[in-house]
Coordinates of C-alpha atoms in Angstrom, one line a residue:
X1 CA 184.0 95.7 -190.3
X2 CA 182.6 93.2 -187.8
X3 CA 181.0 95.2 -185.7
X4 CA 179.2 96.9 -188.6
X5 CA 178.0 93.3 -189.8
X6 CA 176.7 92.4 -186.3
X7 CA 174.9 96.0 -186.7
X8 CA 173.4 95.1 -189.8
X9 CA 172.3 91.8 -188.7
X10 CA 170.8 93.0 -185.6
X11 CA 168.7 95.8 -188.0
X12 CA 167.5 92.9 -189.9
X13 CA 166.3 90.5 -187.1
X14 CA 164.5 93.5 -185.7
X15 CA 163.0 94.4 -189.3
X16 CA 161.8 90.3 -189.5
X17 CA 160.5 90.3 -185.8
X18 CA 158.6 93.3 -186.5
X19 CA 157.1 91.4 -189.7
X20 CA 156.4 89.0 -188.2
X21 CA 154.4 90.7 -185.5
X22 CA 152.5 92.3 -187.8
X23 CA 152.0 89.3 -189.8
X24 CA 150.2 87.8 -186.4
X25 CA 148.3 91.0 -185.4
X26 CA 146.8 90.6 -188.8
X27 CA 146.5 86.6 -189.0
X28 CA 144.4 87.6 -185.8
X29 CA 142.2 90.6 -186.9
X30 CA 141.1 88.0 -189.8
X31 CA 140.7 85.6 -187.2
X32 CA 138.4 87.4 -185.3
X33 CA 136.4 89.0 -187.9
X34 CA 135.6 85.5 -189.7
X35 CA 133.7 85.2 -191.9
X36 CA 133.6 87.7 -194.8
X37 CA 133.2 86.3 -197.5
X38 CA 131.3 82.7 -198.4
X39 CA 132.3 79.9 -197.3
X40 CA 133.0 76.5 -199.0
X41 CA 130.8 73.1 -197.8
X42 CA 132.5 70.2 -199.7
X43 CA 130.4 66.9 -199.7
X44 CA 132.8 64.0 -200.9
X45 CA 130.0 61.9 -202.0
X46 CA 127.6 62.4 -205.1
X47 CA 124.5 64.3 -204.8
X48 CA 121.5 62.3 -203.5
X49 CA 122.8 60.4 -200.6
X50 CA 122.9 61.2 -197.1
X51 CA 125.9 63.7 -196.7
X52 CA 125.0 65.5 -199.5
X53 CA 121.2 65.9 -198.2
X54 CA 122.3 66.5 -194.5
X55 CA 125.1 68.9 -195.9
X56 CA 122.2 71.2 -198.1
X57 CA 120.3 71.5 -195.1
X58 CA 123.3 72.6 -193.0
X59 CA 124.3 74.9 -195.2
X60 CA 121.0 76.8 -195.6
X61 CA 121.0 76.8 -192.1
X62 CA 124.9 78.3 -191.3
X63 CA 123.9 80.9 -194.2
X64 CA 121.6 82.2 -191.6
X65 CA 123.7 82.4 -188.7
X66 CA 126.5 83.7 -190.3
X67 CA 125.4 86.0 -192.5
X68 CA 127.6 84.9 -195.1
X69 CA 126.6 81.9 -198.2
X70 CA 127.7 78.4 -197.2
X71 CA 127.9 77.0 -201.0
X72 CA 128.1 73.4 -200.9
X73 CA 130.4 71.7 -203.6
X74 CA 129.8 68.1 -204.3
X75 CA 133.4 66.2 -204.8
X76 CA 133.0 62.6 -204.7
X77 CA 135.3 59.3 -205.7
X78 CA 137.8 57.1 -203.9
X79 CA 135.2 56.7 -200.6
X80 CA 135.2 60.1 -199.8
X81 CA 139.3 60.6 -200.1
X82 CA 139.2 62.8 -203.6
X83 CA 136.7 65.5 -201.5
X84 CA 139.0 65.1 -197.6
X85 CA 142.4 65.8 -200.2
X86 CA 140.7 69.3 -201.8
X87 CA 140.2 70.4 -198.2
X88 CA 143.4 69.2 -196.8
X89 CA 145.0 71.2 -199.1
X90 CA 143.0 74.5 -198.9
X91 CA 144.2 77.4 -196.7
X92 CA 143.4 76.7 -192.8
X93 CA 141.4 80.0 -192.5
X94 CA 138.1 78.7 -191.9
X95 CA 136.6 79.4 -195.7
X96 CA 136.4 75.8 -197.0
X97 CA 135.2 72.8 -194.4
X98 CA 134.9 68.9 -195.2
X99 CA 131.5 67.2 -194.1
X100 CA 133.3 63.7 -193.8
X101 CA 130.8 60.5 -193.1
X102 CA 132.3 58.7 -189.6
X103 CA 133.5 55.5 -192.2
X104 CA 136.1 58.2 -194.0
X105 CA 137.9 58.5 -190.5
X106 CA 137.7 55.0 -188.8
X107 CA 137.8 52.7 -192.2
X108 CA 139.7 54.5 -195.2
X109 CA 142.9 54.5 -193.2
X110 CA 141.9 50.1 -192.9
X111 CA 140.6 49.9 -196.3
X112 CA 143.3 52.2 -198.6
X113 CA 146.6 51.0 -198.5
X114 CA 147.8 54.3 -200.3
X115 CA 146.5 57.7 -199.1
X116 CA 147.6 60.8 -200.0
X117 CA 146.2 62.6 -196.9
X118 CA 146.2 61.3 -193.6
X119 CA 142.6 61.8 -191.0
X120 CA 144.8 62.1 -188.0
X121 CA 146.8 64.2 -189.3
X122 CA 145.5 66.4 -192.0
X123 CA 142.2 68.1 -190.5
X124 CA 140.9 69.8 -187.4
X125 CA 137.5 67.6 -185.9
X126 CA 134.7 70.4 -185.1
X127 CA 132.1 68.2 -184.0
X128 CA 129.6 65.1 -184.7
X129 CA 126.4 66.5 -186.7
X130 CA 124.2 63.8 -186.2
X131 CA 124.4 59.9 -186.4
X132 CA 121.3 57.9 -188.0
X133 CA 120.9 54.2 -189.0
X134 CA 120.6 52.0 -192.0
X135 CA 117.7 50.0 -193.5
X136 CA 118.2 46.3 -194.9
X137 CA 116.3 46.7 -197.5
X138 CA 115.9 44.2 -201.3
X139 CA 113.7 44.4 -204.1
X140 CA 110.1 43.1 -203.7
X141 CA 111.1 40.6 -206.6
X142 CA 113.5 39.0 -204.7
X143 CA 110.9 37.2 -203.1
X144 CA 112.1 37.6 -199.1
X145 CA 109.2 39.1 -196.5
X146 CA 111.6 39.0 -193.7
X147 CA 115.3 39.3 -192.8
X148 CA 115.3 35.4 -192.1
X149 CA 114.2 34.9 -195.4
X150 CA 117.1 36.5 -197.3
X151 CA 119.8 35.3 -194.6
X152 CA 118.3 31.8 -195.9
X153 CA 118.1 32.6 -199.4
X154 CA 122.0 33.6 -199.2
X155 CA 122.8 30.4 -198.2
X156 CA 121.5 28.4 -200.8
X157 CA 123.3 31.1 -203.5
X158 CA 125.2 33.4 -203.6
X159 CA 123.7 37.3 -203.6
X160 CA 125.0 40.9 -204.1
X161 CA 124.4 44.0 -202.4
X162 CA 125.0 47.7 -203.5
X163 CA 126.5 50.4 -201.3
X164 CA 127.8 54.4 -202.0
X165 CA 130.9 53.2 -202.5
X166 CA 134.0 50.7 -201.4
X167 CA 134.4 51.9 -197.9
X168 CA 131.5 54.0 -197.2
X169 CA 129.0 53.7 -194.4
X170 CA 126.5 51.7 -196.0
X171 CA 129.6 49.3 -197.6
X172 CA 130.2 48.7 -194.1
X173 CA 126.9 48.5 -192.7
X174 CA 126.1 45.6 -195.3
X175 CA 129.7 43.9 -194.3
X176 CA 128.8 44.0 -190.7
X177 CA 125.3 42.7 -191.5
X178 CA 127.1 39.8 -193.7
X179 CA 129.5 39.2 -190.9
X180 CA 127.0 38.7 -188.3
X181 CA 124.6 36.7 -190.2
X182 CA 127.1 34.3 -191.4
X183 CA 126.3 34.5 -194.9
X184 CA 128.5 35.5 -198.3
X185 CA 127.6 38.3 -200.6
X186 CA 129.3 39.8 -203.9
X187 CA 129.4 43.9 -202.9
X188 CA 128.7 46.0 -205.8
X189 CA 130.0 49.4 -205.3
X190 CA 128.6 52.7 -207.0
X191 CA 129.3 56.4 -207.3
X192 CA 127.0 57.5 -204.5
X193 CA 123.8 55.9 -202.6
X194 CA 121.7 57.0 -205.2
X195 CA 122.9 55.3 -208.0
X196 CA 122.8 51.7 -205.5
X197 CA 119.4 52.7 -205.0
X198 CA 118.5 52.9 -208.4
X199 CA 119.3 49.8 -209.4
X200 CA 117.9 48.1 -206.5
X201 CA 114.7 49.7 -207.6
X202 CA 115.6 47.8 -210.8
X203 CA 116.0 44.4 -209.6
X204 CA 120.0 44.6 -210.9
X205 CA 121.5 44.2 -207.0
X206 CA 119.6 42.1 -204.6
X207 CA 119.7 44.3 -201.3
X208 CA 121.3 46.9 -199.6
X209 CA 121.7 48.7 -196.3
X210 CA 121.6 52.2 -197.5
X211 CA 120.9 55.3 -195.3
X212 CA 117.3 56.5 -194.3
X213 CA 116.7 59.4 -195.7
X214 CA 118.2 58.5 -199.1
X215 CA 116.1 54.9 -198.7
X216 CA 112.7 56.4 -197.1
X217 CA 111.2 57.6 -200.2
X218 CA 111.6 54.2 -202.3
X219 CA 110.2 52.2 -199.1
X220 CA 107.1 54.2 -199.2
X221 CA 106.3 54.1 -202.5
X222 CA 107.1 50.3 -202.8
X223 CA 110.0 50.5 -204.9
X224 CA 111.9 48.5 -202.5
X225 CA 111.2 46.5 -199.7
X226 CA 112.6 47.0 -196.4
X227 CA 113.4 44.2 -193.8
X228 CA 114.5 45.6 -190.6
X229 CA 116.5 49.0 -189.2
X230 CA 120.0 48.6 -188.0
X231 CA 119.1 51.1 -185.1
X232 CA 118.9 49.8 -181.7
X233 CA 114.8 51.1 -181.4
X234 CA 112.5 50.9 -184.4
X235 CA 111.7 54.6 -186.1
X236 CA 109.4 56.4 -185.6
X237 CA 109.3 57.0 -189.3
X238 CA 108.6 53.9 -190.0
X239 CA 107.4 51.8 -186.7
X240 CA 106.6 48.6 -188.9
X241 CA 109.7 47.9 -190.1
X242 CA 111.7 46.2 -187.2
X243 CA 115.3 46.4 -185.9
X244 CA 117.9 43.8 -187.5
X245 CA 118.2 42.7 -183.8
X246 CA 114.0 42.3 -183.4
X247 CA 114.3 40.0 -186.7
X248 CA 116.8 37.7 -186.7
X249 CA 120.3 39.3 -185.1
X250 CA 119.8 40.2 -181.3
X251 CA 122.3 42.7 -180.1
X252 CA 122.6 44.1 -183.7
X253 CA 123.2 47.6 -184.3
X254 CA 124.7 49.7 -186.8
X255 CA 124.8 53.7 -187.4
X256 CA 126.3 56.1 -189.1
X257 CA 127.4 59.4 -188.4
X258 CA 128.9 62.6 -190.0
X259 CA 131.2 64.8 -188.6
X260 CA 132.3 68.1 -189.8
X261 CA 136.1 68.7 -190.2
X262 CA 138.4 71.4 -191.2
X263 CA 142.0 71.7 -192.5
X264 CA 144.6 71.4 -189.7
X265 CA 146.1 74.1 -187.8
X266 CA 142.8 76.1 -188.5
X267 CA 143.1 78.9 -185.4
X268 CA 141.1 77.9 -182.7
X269 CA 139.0 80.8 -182.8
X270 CA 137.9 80.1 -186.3
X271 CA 137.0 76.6 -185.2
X272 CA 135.1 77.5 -182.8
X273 CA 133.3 80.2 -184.1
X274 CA 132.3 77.3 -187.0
X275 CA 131.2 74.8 -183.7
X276 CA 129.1 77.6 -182.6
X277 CA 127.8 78.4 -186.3
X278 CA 126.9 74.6 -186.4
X279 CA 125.1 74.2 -183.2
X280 CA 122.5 77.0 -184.0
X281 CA 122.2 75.6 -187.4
X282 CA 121.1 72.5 -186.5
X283 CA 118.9 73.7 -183.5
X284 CA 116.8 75.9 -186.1
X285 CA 113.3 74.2 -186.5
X286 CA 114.0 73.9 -190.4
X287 CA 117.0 71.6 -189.8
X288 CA 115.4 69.6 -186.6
X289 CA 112.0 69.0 -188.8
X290 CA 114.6 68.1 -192.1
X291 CA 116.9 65.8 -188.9
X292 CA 113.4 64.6 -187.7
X293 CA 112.1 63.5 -191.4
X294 CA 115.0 62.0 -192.3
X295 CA 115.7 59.7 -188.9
X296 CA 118.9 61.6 -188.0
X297 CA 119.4 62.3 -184.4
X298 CA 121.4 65.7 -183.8
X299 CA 124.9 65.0 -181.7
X300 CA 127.1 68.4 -181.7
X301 CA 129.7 66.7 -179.4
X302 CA 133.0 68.5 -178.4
X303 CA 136.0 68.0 -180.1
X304 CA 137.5 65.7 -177.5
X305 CA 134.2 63.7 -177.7
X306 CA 134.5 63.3 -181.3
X307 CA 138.0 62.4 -181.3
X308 CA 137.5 59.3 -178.6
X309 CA 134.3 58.7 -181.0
X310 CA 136.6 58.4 -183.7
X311 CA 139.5 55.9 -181.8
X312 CA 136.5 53.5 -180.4
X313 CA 135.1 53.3 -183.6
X314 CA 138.7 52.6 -185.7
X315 CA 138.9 49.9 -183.4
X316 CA 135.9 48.5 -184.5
X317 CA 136.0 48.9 -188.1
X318 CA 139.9 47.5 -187.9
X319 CA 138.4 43.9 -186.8
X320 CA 135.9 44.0 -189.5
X321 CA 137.6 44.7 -192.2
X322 CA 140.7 42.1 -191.4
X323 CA 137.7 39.6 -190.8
X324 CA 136.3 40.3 -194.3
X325 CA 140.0 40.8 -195.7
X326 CA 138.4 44.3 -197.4
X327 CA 141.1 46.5 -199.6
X328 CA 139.9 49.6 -201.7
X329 CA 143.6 49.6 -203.9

């Protein structure tokens, strides 16, 4: 009787190993023909603002290359955390990727005391798309012609600035502004940089350090007024407009950048058939004239390079937002 049990159990541990071996040879063969069907873009910000502008462009782009749609889903709330969780949680099989702004990896985990995913943890870094700055910018009622004129004016009362969103670049970018200039300001938070936009256009939040392309168009037609860039070198876009350093600030500099992310434990041929995908993307002339337009410099750093990028930058973020005492919950 025993010796027939060990039997059977030895029939059975062969049957699972040869499951499981053809569970791998076909985990594999999916693996190496990737992709065939489309594949999901998910922008965790509302449609208008940078990521989802950068992200439309990208995915007309990886269309092409692959030969398979890129559709882009717009999934926005909690600074980016509501879009991260719905790719998280989706199979690791290279069908639906996360175009995460730089502040969702370096401030959330600062800024939310609860999270129900975890950046270190929960997603495979591909690369750095491109980085671009901000622009300082308030409406031309406000009555400021320079960024020394509203750091005065916010010390004689007390102003508010808009952003995309508690935690999101341009939050940041207006609390590292604040911080540096010495100066208090109410933060206003909206459901995407368009909406902040809006209202600066109608004179209901005093300034805001939004993104350039999502800011350019308003600047040009006069809708707002912009005081200085919070790039290192003025842009070429706009050469008028000075640096924050230039103006008033010297040593001042402030970009964003947006990385593209997939679940964890994504095989590693997948991932980097999606680097690859990228990279071509963004060196078609479409995307370099849209990069180019909109004042974002192409990065397309390694994995490794993105992950330092991301542990210098956490750094950074950590002393800012203890200095401000910031809290999203």
């Amino acid at each position: 009787m025993f010796t027939k049990q060990i039997s059977f159990m030895k029939r059975n541990a062969i049957k699972l190993f040869g499951l499981m071996l053809i569970a791998g040879v076909s985990t594999m063969a999916q693996a190496q023909s990737w992709p065939t069907k489309p594949i999901k873009l998910i922008i965790p910000f509302a449609a208008g603002g940078t990521t989802d502008i950068l992200g439309r462009i990208l995915a007309q782009q990886m269309s092409t290359v692959l030969g398979q749609n890129v559709i882009v889903e717009n999934r926005g709330g909690a600074g980016g955390n509501i879009g991260a969780e719905a790719v998280a949680r989706s199979p690791a099989d290279g069908y639906t990727l996360l175009l995460a702004s730089g502040s969702m990896l370096t401030v959330n985990p600062y800024m939310y005391k609860k999270m129900s995913i975890n950046y270190g943890t929960d997603f495979s870094p591909i690369t750095t798309l491109a980085s671009g700055p901000m622009i300082i910018s308030v409406n031309p009622k406000l009555g400021v012609k320079n960024l020394n004129e509203l750091i005065a004016l916010a010390k004689t009362r007390n102003l508010n600035f808009g952003s995309a969103g508690i935690g999101s670049q341009v939050h940041l970018a207006g609390e590292n502004f604040i911080t540096a200039a010495g100066i208090n300001a109410t933060h206003i938070p909206y459901k995407g940089e368009a909406a902040a936009l809006t209202d600066l256009v109608a004179g209901q939040i005093d300034f805001c350090a939004c993104n350039v392309p999502a800011s350019t168009g308003f600047v040009r037609n006069g809708q707002i007024q912009a005081l200085a860039v919070t790039s290192a070198k003025r842009l070429a876009q706009l050469p008028n407009i000075p640096t924050v350093s230039e103006a008033s600030l010297p040593g001042f500099e402030n970009v964003g950048w947006f990385a593209l992310m997939a679940p964890s434990n994504t095989p590693k041929i997948i991932r980097d058939k999606i680097y690859e995908a990228a990279v071509k993307a963004v060196k078609t002339e479409a995307m370099q004239k849209s990069l180019e337009i909109n004042s974002l410099t192409p990065v397309l750093n390694t994995t490794k390079e993105l992950e330092a990028q991301i542990a210098s930058e956490s750094a950074k973020w950590e002393k800012v937002i203890k200095a401000r005492n910031l809290t999203a919950n």
